[in-house]
Amino acid sequence: MVRRGLTWAALVVATALGQATAWGEEDMRTAPKYLQGLRERGYYELADQFLETLRKAPSTPEDFRVTIDYEQGRLLIDEAARTGDLGLKKELLDQARGKLVTFTQKNPNHALASESLVQLARLLVERGHMAMIQEVETEDPKLKAAKLVEARTSFDQARDSYAKADEKLVAAFKVFPPHLPDNDPRKDERDRTHIAMMEAELQKAVVDYEQGQTYPLGSKERDEYLAKGMTQFEEIYKRYRTQLAGLVARMWQAKCYEEKGDIGPALGIYNELLEHQAPQLRGMQRHVAYFKIIAHGKRKEYALAADLANAWLQRYSSPDEVRSREGLGVQLELAKNILAQLPGVSEKEQAQAVNRVVDVLSQVVRYSSPFKGEALTILKKYKPKVAANAENLSRMGYDELDGQADQAIASQEWDKAAEALKLAVRKADPAKDPDKANLARYKLAFVYYMNKRFYEADVLTEHLARRYPRFSMAPKATEIAMASMADAYNTYREIDRTSDLNRLINVAKYAAETWPDKEEGDAARMTLGQVYHGTGQYAKAIEAYQSVRPKASRWVEAQTRVGASYWDQSKILQRKGDAKEADAEATKALDALNVALKARRDAGALPADPDLIGNVCDIADIQLETGKAPAALALLEPTAQAATGGGATGPAFSRLMTALLRAHINAGQIEKAQADMAVLEKQGGGANLAQLYFGLGKLLEAEMKVLKDKGDRAGLAKRQADYLKFLTALANAKSGQTYESLQWAGEQMLKIQNPGEAGKIFKRILETMGKDKAFLAQEGAGNLLLRTRIKYAEALRGQADFTAAEDLVSELLKEFPRSSDPLFEQGMLLENKAETKQGTWKAAFAHWQKLALRLGTSRPRPPEYYDAWYHAAYALAKDNQPTKAKQTLGSVMRLSPKVGGPEMKEKYDALLKNIK
C-alpha cells in the first residue's frame, strides 16, 4: 500500500499516536466504532490496515468479512477523490477497481453487488477528473486533446455504469412493499437500496454536467450536456426534495442556472440551501457556498465575493477542507476578486493586495487541481519567475530563487526546490534581513518533510524555532518538527523509535513553553496529552490537557480528553484493588466532562452535534459503570429525544442509542430497551449488525466486571437479572429476529452463567435457520452455524451434560479438521471433566500443549496460541505441578512479553500470582 497524506497529515497521526499504535491490543468487537473514527478523520491507510485486520481476525462475522473488499474499494475511492497527488490518485483508483471487481466476482448475488456498480461508476468519474486536471497542467496541444478524449470516455463509461446500477436498484426496490413498519427485517435493506438508487440517479445527472465541462464555454456540446443535466436535476429534486439526494440535485440545478447566465435564480437557490441547519448537510453546503462566491464574482460584485471567500476559509478551515477541490477553488476566486478591485486603489493598497494574492495562490499551486493552471498564470503575471536550471540558479538573487522554489514546490519537484532554497539561504543577508534566510529555511524544511527526509526537516525546524523564536514562522516550524518526528516514528520501525518519540515530546514541550499564548502552543499541549495518554501516562496527559488556555479553540476538546484520562486512570486503579482512589478519579472525570458539556451547550451546539453527543455518552458510560444508572438515564433520555428531533444519524447517534439501551436494561425497563434495540438495528443494518451486537456485549460485560471487581455481589446479581430479562425478551420476540440477534442473545446468556437458556437459543437456531434453505444459501452460512454449534457445545458443557457435549465436539472435529475452534472447545470440555473428577488434568494438559504447538507454526502467532499455553499452564497447576506451570508461562512471556494483548497479559499475570 502506498504511503498517504498531505502537508500536515503526520501531525494528525502524532496526535492520534496512542490509538494508532495500540490497536493490535484492542478487542476486535470495537471494530465498527474504531473504523468509523478512522474514516471520519481521513486516516485512510490506517482504516485500510484495520480492515485487513478484520479480514484475518477469527472473531469477524463472515457476513461482514465478505464485504471487506467492497469497503476497501469505497475507502480507496474516497481517498483518491481528496488527494491532490495525481500519481497517488491513479494508484488508489487502480487498487479500488481491483477490490470492487474482486468483490463483484466473488459475490454476484450479494445485496451490495448493485452498489458496487455505483462505486465503479464513481471510480470512472474520478478518472475523468484526473484526466481533466492533466489536460490543464500540460502545455502539449496533442496531449491536451488526448486527455480531453480520455476524460469524456471515462464519463461515458461512468454514465453507463450508473444507468446499469440504477436499473438493478430500481428493480430491487420494486420488490419491497411501498411501506414497511420499522420492525420489519426487510426495512433496512429497502432503505439502503432506496438511498443507493437515488444516489445513482443523481450521479448520472452530475456526469452529464461534468462532461459538458470538457467542451469550450458557449459550444453546442456544452450547452446540450448542460440542458440534459438540468432536466434531470429538476426531476430528481421534485421526487426527492426531502432527501439529501434531492437537495444536492437542487444545488446542481442552481449551478446550471448560473452557467446559463441566470444568476438571480441561482443565488436564490444557493441561499435557500444555506439556510438548512442539519449538520449532515455541511459537506453539501461547503459546495453551495463555493458556487455562491462564483456567482457573485460573475455579477462583478467583487468585494462581496472576496468577503464570502474569506468567510468560507474561516468556516471550513480544516487542512482537508482547505485543500479540497472546492477549497482550492475558493482560494482562486478570492485571488481573482481581490485583483478585480485593484483599479482605483492606492499603490500601497495594490501592493498589499498583490501580496495577499501571491500568498493565496502559492498554496493553490502546491496541489494538482483544475485551478492550478489559472493560478500559475496569475502568479507568473504578478510574481514573474525566470526559468531555472543548474547553471543559472547560482546567478539569481534571493527573490528569484524563492520564486523558483515556489514553482518547484507547486509541481512537487522536491529536489529542485531544495536546491533553490539552499542557495536562497546563502543569498540572504542575515545581518540586514535575517527573516529572509529563515523563511527560506522554513520552506526548505517543508520540502524535506514532503520528500520524506524527516530527520533533516526536524533538525532545520528545531534550529529555527529554538534559535529564532521571534521569527514569525517559528511557531509553525514546530508543527513541521512534530509532524516529522511522528512520521519518522511510524515509518522507521526497525530503529530506535523511543528516541523519535522522546524528540517529538521535547519539541512539543518547547512549543508549549515558548508560545504559551498562541494556538500553536495549545496544539503542542494537545499533542503532548495525546501521546502521554496513548502511552498510559495518564497523570502527565491530564496535566498537558489542563494547560490548554481557556480561550483556545480546542479548550473544550481538551476538557473532554481530561475526562477520558481520569477515567482510564480510574479503571487501572480499580483493577489494582484501590477502590477509593478509583472512585476519586472517576469523580474527577465526570467533573471535567460536565464542564465540557456545559461549555458546548453554552456555545449553542445543536442537539445532533456529534461532539455534543459524544460528550454526553462519555459521561453516561462512566455513570453506567460506576452504579449511577438513574443519573445516566436522566441525561440520556432527553438527549436522545432532542437528537432524534434534530435529525441525528451516524456513529454518534448509534453510540447514544447504545448507551440509552444499556441504561434501560440497568433500570429494568425492558420494553424501552427493546425499542432502543430496534432503533439501533435500523441504524446499523446489514453487515454492521453483528458488530453492533458484539460492541454492545462488550460494554455490558465491562459494567458487570466493574461490579465484580468492587465485590458488589448484590449489584452484580441485580445487573445480571436485569440483563437476563432483556435477553429473554429479545430471544422470545415473535418478529424482527435475525441470526445475529439470536446468536448474540445466546452468547450473552453464557457470559452471565445461564447455560440452560443459552442452550435453548442455540438449539432453536440450529433447528430453524440451520434448516432454512434461504439462510443456508447465504455465503458464510456454514461458518455461522459452526459458531452456533460450538457455543451449543459450550452450553451443554455448562449444564454438565458432558456426553452430549462430547458427541457434538466429535462431530465438529470430523467436519472441520483444520479449524482450531472445535479443538478449543474440546480442551475446555477436558478441563471441566477434570474439575468434576470425570477426567484427568494430564489429559487436559496434553491436549492444550499439542494445540499450542500447532498454533505456534502460524506467523504472526494468533491470540489463540497464547490462550492455549495459558490453559496448558493452568492444567499443570491444577495437577500439582506449580514449578512446571510457572516455567511454561515464563517461557512464553520471555519470547512474547505482550502475549497477544493486555487482556491475555492480565490473565497470565493473575495465574502466575495464584500458583502456589
PDB file of C-alpha atoms in Angstrom, residues 221 564 901:
ATOM      1  CA  GLU A 221     -21.912  20.271 -26.917  1.00  0.00           C
ATOM      2  CA  ALA A 564     -11.024  10.389  29.358  1.00  0.00           C
ATOM      3  CA  GLY A 901      -2.608  -8.212  24.176  1.00  0.00           C
TER       4      GLY A 901
END
